[in-house]
Amino acid sequence: MRIGILTSGGDSPGMNAAVRAAVRCGTARGLEMAGIRHGYVGLIAGDVVPLDNRAVGGIIERGGTFLGSARSKEFIEPDGQQHALRSIEAAGLDGLIVVGGNGSLAGARWLQENGVPTVGIPASIDNDIYGSAMAIGVDTALNTVVESLDRIRDTAISHDRAFVVEVMGRESGYIALMGGLAGGAELVLVPEFPETLADVSEYVLSGLRKGKHHSIIVVAEGFTAVGSVQTGKSPGRIISDFLEQTGAIETRLSILGHLQRGGSPSAFDRILASRLGKAAVDILADGESGVMVALTGQELTSVPLSEIARPSENFNSEIYELINEIAN
Ligand code: F6P
């Protein structure tokens, strides 16, 4: 049996550990393992390289993905999809492991439904994948956010300033929510809970009235202030400009951006990725497919790929309330 593995979509720390585990556990079961470079782009192009145990040495501690990743527009089109099927046949692949987020896993589902035995592994710093309590990379990204917030608080305190910190998450406020809680933010703004700019500034002003001299506001890049006009500015910029205009507190903006995607994976992400890599290869070696392997509680489970288009349940509104309560 020859199994291909690809990493796709936004990279996340721990992808390498997943590939390493899949390759080594696969070869231990007598499988021949192959890597597909740059996700679905490489699949369409037939960019397939053999992977043995030595080829995946020295990568467990490396962020990013040594296989490369991409967001493939071609794979959404029928033409690209047919090319991918032909490449899979030409490379003699009997099964595929797809490591990635929602878009990549939707691609995995398409392949499964079109005759390619496929297993998904959830990897996205957004943690917005249905059926997966923690995706690969989330823990590392959160630690990066928290470390950044700690540094920002130092300077916020020194200068009695408000800081708006914009974090990733176009559709999901998970990073803002959990990063904000762990980083001691006064306020977290997420796509799931719209607020007006007036509410935001009232919140900061009420903090000043309570004797707070600085303020940390974490905003997800997907947040939109209710009633704000489309200016092309990022939500962080809109909020910091608005606060600055009130004249009540000097305000600065910090956009963390792709800092959150890089870096050496945490112990949690390496452990999770290693377990998921093994679980994926075991399923294919046992002649099964069509599922995503995922962490639920402490255990690994299998979620049918046909179900993962459902909305994720990871955003917890009780945490949102908790942040407001603690920030008082
Ligand atoms: O999906 C992961 C993610 O990091 C999102 O949080 C972010 O909105 C997006 O990817 C950025 O994607 P790109 O690196 O393609 O600009």
Tab-separated table of C-alpha atoms in Angstrom, residues 75-318:
chain	number	residue	atom	x	y	z
A	75	PHE	CA	-8.525	22.313	-6.691
A	76	ILE	CA	-11.964	23.928	-6.263
A	77	GLU	CA	-12.463	23.754	-10.041
A	78	PRO	CA	-13.549	20.538	-11.838
A	79	ASP	CA	-10.523	20.722	-14.121
A	80	GLY	CA	-8.082	20.860	-11.194
A	81	GLN	CA	-9.921	18.091	-9.399
A	82	GLN	CA	-9.646	15.784	-12.415
A	83	HIS	CA	-5.921	16.574	-12.683
A	84	ALA	CA	-5.553	15.657	-9.009
A	85	LEU	CA	-7.279	12.297	-9.533
A	86	ARG	CA	-4.967	11.560	-12.470
A	87	SER	CA	-1.880	12.492	-10.397
A	88	ILE	CA	-2.997	10.179	-7.599
A	89	GLU	CA	-3.305	7.315	-10.063
A	90	ALA	CA	-0.001	8.133	-11.769
A	91	ALA	CA	1.816	8.222	-8.406
A	92	GLY	CA	0.261	4.872	-7.447
A	93	LEU	CA	-1.270	6.236	-4.263
A	94	ASP	CA	-3.759	3.891	-2.561
A	95	GLY	CA	-4.728	6.408	0.082
A	96	LEU	CA	-4.187	9.958	1.199
A	97	ILE	CA	-3.755	11.833	4.483
A	98	VAL	CA	-4.727	15.517	4.387
A	99	VAL	CA	-3.423	17.738	7.189
A	100	GLY	CA	-5.176	21.116	7.276
A	101	GLY	CA	-8.156	23.279	8.159
A	102	ASN	CA	-11.754	23.471	6.971
A	103	GLY	CA	-11.064	24.149	3.273
A	104	SER	CA	-8.438	21.419	3.092
A	105	LEU	CA	-10.695	18.923	4.847
A	106	ALA	CA	-13.528	19.767	2.441
A	107	GLY	CA	-11.058	18.781	-0.297
A	108	ALA	CA	-10.376	15.535	1.575
A	109	ARG	CA	-14.098	14.832	1.611
A	110	TRP	CA	-14.309	15.434	-2.142
A	111	LEU	CA	-11.441	13.001	-2.775
A	112	GLN	CA	-13.042	10.349	-0.560
A	113	GLU	CA	-16.357	10.733	-2.386
A	114	ASN	CA	-14.541	10.416	-5.680
A	115	GLY	CA	-12.860	7.120	-4.978
A	116	VAL	CA	-9.671	8.048	-3.104
A	117	PRO	CA	-9.493	6.558	0.409
A	118	THR	CA	-8.727	9.654	2.470
A	119	VAL	CA	-8.242	10.513	6.151
A	120	GLY	CA	-8.093	14.066	7.510
A	121	ILE	CA	-6.033	15.526	10.357
A	122	PRO	CA	-7.242	18.884	11.765
A	123	ALA	CA	-4.549	21.567	11.723
A	124	SER	CA	-5.406	25.258	11.928
A	125	ILE	CA	-4.526	27.906	14.474
A	126	ASP	CA	-8.163	29.130	14.260
A	127	ASN	CA	-9.481	26.023	16.060
A	128	ASP	CA	-12.738	26.242	14.111
A	129	ILE	CA	-13.061	22.664	12.874
A	130	TYR	CA	-16.207	20.735	13.768
A	131	GLY	CA	-15.567	17.639	15.893
A	132	SER	CA	-12.049	18.674	16.895
A	133	ALA	CA	-11.595	20.149	20.371
A	134	MET	CA	-7.993	21.171	19.641
A	135	ALA	CA	-6.490	21.339	16.175
A	136	ILE	CA	-2.751	21.121	15.606
A	137	GLY	CA	-1.084	24.517	16.080
A	138	VAL	CA	-3.699	26.151	18.305
A	139	ASP	CA	-1.751	25.752	21.535
A	140	THR	CA	1.459	27.177	20.070
A	141	ALA	CA	-0.375	30.132	18.510
A	142	LEU	CA	-2.115	30.885	21.805
A	143	ASN	CA	1.203	30.840	23.628
A	144	THR	CA	2.586	33.309	21.081
A	145	VAL	CA	-0.419	35.595	21.597
A	146	VAL	CA	-0.077	35.426	25.375
A	147	GLU	CA	3.648	36.159	25.267
A	148	SER	CA	2.936	39.130	23.002
A	149	LEU	CA	0.195	40.437	25.317
A	150	ASP	CA	2.547	40.190	28.289
A	151	ARG	CA	5.110	42.317	26.469
A	152	ILE	CA	2.495	44.815	25.354
A	153	ARG	CA	1.160	45.156	28.890
A	154	ASP	CA	4.643	46.145	30.117
A	155	THR	CA	4.687	49.153	27.835
A	156	ALA	CA	0.963	49.880	28.289
A	157	ILE	CA	1.506	50.159	32.049
A	158	SER	CA	4.618	52.329	31.649
A	159	HIS	CA	2.746	54.841	29.490
A	160	ASP	CA	-0.810	54.598	30.861
A	161	ARG	CA	-2.036	53.675	27.394
A	162	ALA	CA	-4.723	51.584	25.827
A	163	PHE	CA	-3.519	48.960	23.369
A	164	VAL	CA	-5.627	47.376	20.695
A	165	VAL	CA	-4.084	44.041	19.748
A	166	GLU	CA	-5.414	42.493	16.557
A	167	VAL	CA	-5.091	38.727	16.307
A	168	MET	CA	-5.907	36.221	13.567
A	169	GLY	CA	-9.310	34.667	13.018
A	170	ARG	CA	-11.336	35.840	10.030
A	171	GLU	CA	-14.431	33.859	10.910
A	172	SER	CA	-13.640	32.569	14.358
A	173	GLY	CA	-12.897	34.483	17.542
A	174	TYR	CA	-11.264	31.508	19.257
A	175	ILE	CA	-7.699	32.897	19.316
A	176	ALA	CA	-8.926	36.293	20.538
A	177	LEU	CA	-11.114	34.672	23.180
A	178	MET	CA	-8.638	32.213	24.670
A	179	GLY	CA	-5.599	34.432	24.076
A	180	GLY	CA	-7.480	37.307	25.709
A	181	LEU	CA	-8.405	35.250	28.749
A	182	ALA	CA	-4.888	33.883	29.244
A	183	GLY	CA	-3.309	37.267	28.499
A	184	GLY	CA	-5.485	39.208	30.955
A	185	ALA	CA	-7.248	41.386	28.365
A	186	GLU	CA	-9.812	43.940	29.573
A	187	LEU	CA	-11.977	43.380	26.510
A	188	VAL	CA	-12.167	40.849	23.698
A	189	LEU	CA	-13.913	41.642	20.408
A	190	VAL	CA	-14.908	38.676	18.255
A	191	PRO	CA	-17.021	38.071	15.147
A	192	GLU	CA	-19.425	35.991	17.267
A	193	PHE	CA	-20.379	38.994	19.463
A	194	PRO	CA	-20.800	42.258	17.540
A	195	GLU	CA	-20.428	45.513	19.509
A	196	THR	CA	-20.690	49.189	18.552
A	197	LEU	CA	-17.672	51.514	18.716
A	198	ALA	CA	-19.549	53.511	21.352
A	199	ASP	CA	-19.843	50.348	23.499
A	200	VAL	CA	-16.127	49.700	23.128
A	201	SER	CA	-15.132	53.213	24.151
A	202	GLU	CA	-17.647	53.224	27.022
A	203	TYR	CA	-16.036	50.022	28.256
A	204	VAL	CA	-12.569	51.569	28.224
A	205	LEU	CA	-13.849	54.796	29.856
A	206	SER	CA	-15.561	52.818	32.614
A	207	GLY	CA	-12.211	51.122	33.281
A	208	LEU	CA	-10.605	54.547	33.663
A	209	ARG	CA	-13.363	55.584	36.075
A	210	LYS	CA	-12.630	52.464	38.130
A	211	GLY	CA	-8.993	53.478	38.431
A	212	LYS	CA	-7.499	51.451	35.594
A	213	HIS	CA	-4.700	53.362	33.905
A	214	HIS	CA	-4.117	51.030	31.012
A	215	SER	CA	-6.236	48.753	28.895
A	216	ILE	CA	-5.658	45.790	26.586
A	217	ILE	CA	-8.309	45.152	23.959
A	218	VAL	CA	-7.883	42.011	21.892
A	219	VAL	CA	-9.738	42.106	18.592
A	220	ALA	CA	-10.107	39.273	16.101
A	221	GLU	CA	-9.369	40.262	12.507
A	222	GLY	CA	-12.902	39.138	11.592
A	223	PHE	CA	-14.629	41.496	14.057
A	224	THR	CA	-16.862	44.184	12.586
A	225	ALA	CA	-18.093	47.042	14.770
A	226	VAL	CA	-21.862	47.395	14.447
A	227	GLY	CA	-22.749	50.444	12.350
A	228	SER	CA	-19.163	51.176	11.267
A	229	VAL	CA	-18.684	52.139	7.628
A	230	GLN	CA	-16.509	50.069	5.287
A	231	THR	CA	-13.250	52.010	5.010
A	232	GLY	CA	-10.813	49.247	4.141
A	233	LYS	CA	-9.183	49.724	7.548
A	234	SER	CA	-8.615	46.690	9.748
A	235	PRO	CA	-10.932	46.357	12.780
A	236	GLY	CA	-7.980	47.014	15.082
A	237	ARG	CA	-7.197	50.265	13.265
A	238	ILE	CA	-10.840	51.381	13.382
A	239	ILE	CA	-11.067	50.767	17.125
A	240	SER	CA	-7.737	52.342	18.027
A	241	ASP	CA	-8.490	55.440	15.904
A	242	PHE	CA	-11.887	55.742	17.567
A	243	LEU	CA	-10.458	55.461	21.079
A	244	GLU	CA	-7.682	57.938	20.317
A	245	GLN	CA	-10.293	60.422	19.044
A	246	THR	CA	-12.157	60.317	22.346
A	247	GLY	CA	-9.128	62.015	23.901
A	248	ALA	CA	-9.672	59.942	27.047
A	249	ILE	CA	-6.643	57.688	26.703
A	250	GLU	CA	-3.653	57.521	24.415
A	251	THR	CA	-4.098	54.441	22.259
A	252	ARG	CA	-1.764	52.311	20.177
A	253	LEU	CA	-2.421	49.442	17.804
A	254	SER	CA	-0.430	46.233	17.461
A	255	ILE	CA	-1.323	43.731	14.726
A	256	LEU	CA	0.281	40.380	15.515
A	257	GLY	CA	-0.364	38.909	12.043
A	258	HIS	CA	1.652	35.941	10.828
A	259	LEU	CA	3.832	35.911	13.947
A	260	GLN	CA	1.017	33.758	15.280
A	261	ARG	CA	1.459	31.094	12.607
A	262	GLY	CA	5.174	30.465	13.029
A	263	GLY	CA	7.442	29.162	15.726
A	264	SER	CA	8.518	25.889	17.236
A	265	PRO	CA	5.476	23.804	18.232
A	266	SER	CA	4.638	23.503	21.923
A	267	ALA	CA	4.866	20.149	23.701
A	268	PHE	CA	1.064	19.917	23.499
A	269	ASP	CA	1.066	20.376	19.719
A	270	ARG	CA	3.888	17.877	19.184
A	271	ILE	CA	2.096	15.267	21.284
A	272	LEU	CA	-1.273	15.881	19.632
A	273	ALA	CA	0.230	15.846	16.125
A	274	SER	CA	2.149	12.634	16.807
A	275	ARG	CA	-0.978	10.890	18.087
A	276	LEU	CA	-3.095	12.101	15.159
A	277	GLY	CA	-0.428	11.143	12.592
A	278	LYS	CA	-0.355	7.597	13.917
A	279	ALA	CA	-4.163	7.366	14.146
A	280	ALA	CA	-4.579	8.478	10.522
A	281	VAL	CA	-2.137	5.957	9.148
A	282	ASP	CA	-3.625	3.151	11.241
A	283	ILE	CA	-7.097	3.816	9.818
A	284	LEU	CA	-5.833	3.605	6.230
A	285	ALA	CA	-3.707	0.519	6.992
A	286	ASP	CA	-6.829	-1.136	8.428
A	287	GLY	CA	-8.609	-0.541	5.123
A	288	GLU	CA	-10.859	2.259	6.369
A	289	SER	CA	-11.150	5.924	5.367
A	290	GLY	CA	-13.566	8.855	4.993
A	291	VAL	CA	-12.960	10.244	8.453
A	292	MET	CA	-11.025	12.961	10.243
A	293	VAL	CA	-9.125	11.864	13.339
A	294	ALA	CA	-9.571	14.367	16.143
A	295	LEU	CA	-9.104	15.015	19.827
A	296	THR	CA	-12.262	15.024	21.934
A	297	GLY	CA	-11.511	15.408	25.648
A	298	GLN	CA	-8.406	13.287	26.234
A	299	GLU	CA	-9.330	10.707	23.597
A	300	LEU	CA	-8.909	10.503	19.854
A	301	THR	CA	-12.105	9.970	17.872
A	302	SER	CA	-13.068	9.611	14.214
A	303	VAL	CA	-15.444	12.150	12.702
A	304	PRO	CA	-16.935	11.381	9.254
A	305	LEU	CA	-15.556	13.823	6.676
A	306	SER	CA	-19.149	14.306	5.530
A	307	GLU	CA	-19.901	16.007	8.885
A	308	ILE	CA	-17.067	18.471	9.192
A	309	ALA	CA	-18.821	21.255	7.249
A	310	ARG	CA	-20.938	21.818	10.373
A	311	PRO	CA	-20.134	24.837	12.526
A	312	SER	CA	-17.453	24.273	15.141
A	313	GLU	CA	-18.553	24.176	18.774
A	314	ASN	CA	-15.251	25.388	20.183
A	315	PHE	CA	-16.220	29.010	20.781
A	316	ASN	CA	-17.442	29.103	24.357
A	317	SER	CA	-19.593	32.100	25.288
A	318	GLU	CA	-19.061	31.370	28.989
